[in-house]
XYZ file of C-alpha atoms in Angstrom:
232
model
C -54.436 -24.283 -42.828
C -54.649 -23.015 -39.249
C -58.201 -22.689 -37.931
C -58.621 -19.053 -36.859
C -61.355 -20.065 -34.399
C -58.738 -22.078 -32.504
C -56.819 -18.953 -31.529
C -56.058 -18.994 -27.766
C -58.273 -22.047 -27.199
C -56.686 -24.628 -24.906
C -57.114 -28.384 -25.337
C -56.192 -30.875 -22.634
C -54.909 -34.150 -24.095
C -55.155 -37.042 -21.593
C -53.539 -40.063 -23.260
C -51.139 -42.632 -21.804
C -49.505 -43.576 -25.125
C -46.639 -41.072 -25.593
C -46.635 -41.540 -29.368
C -50.349 -40.782 -29.724
C -50.055 -37.928 -27.246
C -47.192 -36.375 -29.210
C -49.068 -36.740 -32.508
C -52.173 -35.061 -31.094
C -50.047 -32.301 -29.585
C -48.376 -31.538 -32.914
C -51.660 -31.675 -34.845
C -53.514 -29.371 -32.480
C -50.666 -26.877 -32.188
C -50.430 -26.744 -35.978
C -54.137 -25.895 -36.055
C -53.597 -23.017 -33.639
C -54.649 -24.567 -30.338
C -52.734 -24.303 -27.084
C -52.161 -27.819 -25.701
C -51.588 -29.183 -22.207
C -50.796 -32.881 -21.782
C -51.523 -35.526 -19.171
C -50.367 -39.163 -19.188
C -53.323 -40.418 -17.122
C -56.562 -39.334 -15.485
C -55.011 -38.408 -12.147
C -52.472 -36.149 -13.820
C -55.311 -34.603 -15.825
C -57.206 -33.761 -12.628
C -54.070 -32.148 -11.240
C -53.669 -30.043 -14.366
C -57.267 -28.884 -14.084
C -56.398 -27.311 -10.737
C -53.955 -24.995 -12.527
C -55.310 -24.771 -16.061
C -58.731 -24.105 -17.497
C -58.853 -25.787 -20.902
C -61.729 -25.173 -23.304
C -61.988 -28.866 -24.172
C -60.484 -32.226 -23.184
C -59.511 -35.149 -25.405
C -59.565 -38.183 -23.125
C -58.432 -41.742 -23.843
C -60.639 -44.393 -22.241
C -57.897 -46.820 -21.185
C -55.385 -45.108 -18.890
C -53.593 -46.223 -15.721
C -54.594 -44.900 -12.321
C -57.813 -43.192 -13.327
C -59.302 -44.146 -16.675
C -61.105 -41.820 -19.065
C -64.632 -42.760 -18.014
C -63.804 -42.336 -14.318
C -62.289 -38.958 -15.146
C -65.530 -37.916 -16.885
C -67.630 -39.048 -13.925
C -65.409 -37.114 -11.504
C -65.737 -33.925 -13.549
C -69.519 -34.197 -13.804
C -69.935 -34.912 -10.087
C -68.034 -31.687 -9.463
C -70.434 -29.823 -11.700
C -67.640 -29.184 -14.190
C -69.131 -28.698 -17.660
C -65.806 -28.937 -19.504
C -66.509 -30.412 -22.985
C -65.013 -33.906 -23.203
C -64.326 -35.874 -26.380
C -63.541 -39.503 -25.558
C -61.050 -41.413 -27.712
C -61.063 -45.198 -27.665
C -59.886 -48.200 -29.622
C -63.312 -49.803 -29.170
C -66.300 -48.988 -31.354
C -69.115 -51.102 -30.009
C -72.494 -49.527 -29.248
C -72.155 -50.480 -25.586
C -68.799 -48.696 -25.342
C -70.231 -45.531 -26.883
C -73.198 -45.616 -24.509
C -70.881 -46.116 -21.526
C -68.826 -43.083 -22.546
C -71.852 -40.838 -22.973
C -73.415 -42.073 -19.733
C -70.174 -41.224 -17.930
C -70.614 -37.604 -19.018
C -68.617 -37.427 -22.252
C -69.964 -35.028 -24.882
C -68.750 -36.995 -27.893
C -67.028 -40.263 -28.757
C -64.500 -41.060 -31.477
C -63.058 -44.526 -32.181
C -59.414 -45.090 -33.123
C -58.066 -45.004 -35.741
C -59.744 -41.779 -36.845
C -59.232 -39.283 -39.644
C -57.629 -36.065 -38.439
C -60.230 -34.063 -40.388
C -63.042 -35.721 -38.437
C -61.300 -35.166 -35.100
C -60.800 -31.463 -35.843
C -64.391 -31.093 -37.051
C -65.731 -32.650 -33.853
C -63.535 -30.367 -31.749
C -64.846 -27.314 -33.593
C -68.433 -28.521 -33.180
C -68.024 -29.021 -29.419
C -66.432 -25.604 -28.979
C -69.253 -23.941 -30.933
C -71.861 -25.788 -28.880
C -70.453 -24.521 -25.613
C -70.020 -20.873 -26.597
C -72.166 -18.695 -24.319
C -74.706 -16.245 -25.647
C -73.507 -12.650 -25.898
C -73.746 -10.774 -22.632
C -75.189 -13.668 -20.628
C -74.093 -15.453 -17.512
C -72.228 -12.720 -15.566
C -72.741 -13.120 -11.793
C -72.526 -10.206 -9.368
C -73.057 -9.095 -5.789
C -72.353 -5.496 -4.899
C -69.059 -4.576 -6.531
C -68.049 -8.229 -6.966
C -68.477 -9.575 -10.510
C -67.621 -12.938 -12.013
C -67.813 -14.003 -15.649
C -67.945 -17.829 -15.878
C -67.410 -17.827 -19.649
C -64.297 -15.642 -19.575
C -63.148 -17.109 -16.225
C -62.556 -13.608 -14.832
C -63.531 -11.996 -11.539
C -63.301 -8.431 -10.249
C -63.856 -6.591 -6.978
C -64.697 -3.113 -8.156
C -62.190 -2.213 -10.888
C -59.565 -4.620 -9.546
C -59.138 -8.070 -11.182
C -58.905 -11.059 -8.846
C -56.160 -13.583 -9.559
C -57.867 -16.855 -8.610
C -56.867 -20.486 -8.926
C -59.311 -22.832 -10.641
C -60.618 -24.118 -7.296
C -60.978 -20.622 -5.827
C -62.855 -19.495 -8.936
C -65.187 -22.518 -8.798
C -65.953 -21.988 -5.093
C -66.666 -18.300 -5.633
C -68.867 -19.079 -8.640
C -70.853 -21.606 -6.585
C -71.367 -19.112 -3.757
C -72.456 -16.410 -6.217
C -74.915 -18.773 -7.883
C -76.526 -19.331 -4.460
C -75.894 -15.903 -2.911
C -77.836 -15.357 0.295
C -78.291 -19.083 0.869
C -76.185 -21.057 3.321
C -74.291 -23.894 1.620
C -73.173 -26.714 3.872
C -69.607 -27.944 3.797
C -70.811 -31.248 2.337
C -72.689 -29.483 -0.471
C -69.600 -27.470 -1.409
C -67.262 -30.460 -1.229
C -69.583 -32.598 -3.375
C -69.937 -29.875 -6.009
C -66.300 -28.743 -6.196
C -64.206 -31.758 -5.178
C -66.583 -34.607 -5.941
C -68.735 -37.015 -3.990
C -66.811 -38.990 -1.403
C -64.097 -36.367 -0.799
C -63.007 -36.177 2.861
C -65.235 -33.394 4.206
C -63.262 -33.279 7.469
C -60.177 -31.988 5.659
C -59.140 -28.318 5.747
C -59.109 -27.957 1.972
C -62.300 -25.888 1.831
C -61.245 -23.671 4.741
C -57.920 -22.941 3.046
C -59.669 -21.999 -0.206
C -62.112 -19.740 1.664
C -59.199 -18.115 3.472
C -57.457 -17.281 0.213
C -60.727 -16.021 -1.324
C -61.314 -13.704 1.612
C -57.774 -12.380 1.414
C -58.195 -11.623 -2.289
C -61.748 -10.229 -2.190
C -61.087 -8.094 0.911
C -57.931 -6.471 -0.439
C -57.434 -2.834 0.647
C -60.132 -3.097 3.313
C -63.078 -4.059 1.094
C -66.016 -5.262 3.247
C -66.415 -9.010 3.770
C -68.782 -10.887 1.454
C -68.007 -14.517 2.358
C -69.422 -15.313 5.794
C -69.081 -18.391 7.979
C -72.220 -19.933 9.442
C -70.898 -21.767 12.465
C -71.225 -25.566 12.343
C -73.019 -25.347 8.969
C -71.020 -23.861 6.114
C -70.654 -20.620 4.176
C -72.799 -17.956 2.569
C -72.172 -14.982 0.256
C -73.986 -11.759 1.211
C -73.294 -8.062 1.565
C -73.955 -7.823 5.302
């Protein structure tokens, strides 16, 4: 029977075995989840730039970027996406390694579908925000991290995942000046090339969207330092 709590929830399946990936896709869709698929960790990171899943099922052994490296990358970015690691190994050391990498839960293959679905439901319940909590605002700018929505006045802002994450970070530290390195480490991960123009491009798009129809600027440049969010 379809789980009604799964309605409109999105699960990212990162698994290099096409047979396992297809089986998980069919199972989750039957249960009412929306599914996006990735064949390896690098593809999963790319999908996360366009999608915002509610949970990720991640295989440990994948080419390019394995499951544990994917978890570490997400946590270095400050991404709290719930991650359930799937692996063919069931030694204590393997479980510890997965949890230390930032995974929220660990399930060894082969597993019963009932247990997998129960663990997914448990993780989704654990990460549900309290009613009415967590909304960030400055002036007429509001952002709801739980719903992944943002508005300037009555107008919704259509933001990419990266734009949303940058704006959320600036709102969390409104009034403070965040250096370029701090923003890169939080959003793109430690070691990202801080001399690139990626951040500047994202800020440019954010300004264009938040200043639509002549709305006053909120995102300000502090020359040779970084950026700050303030009303004046």
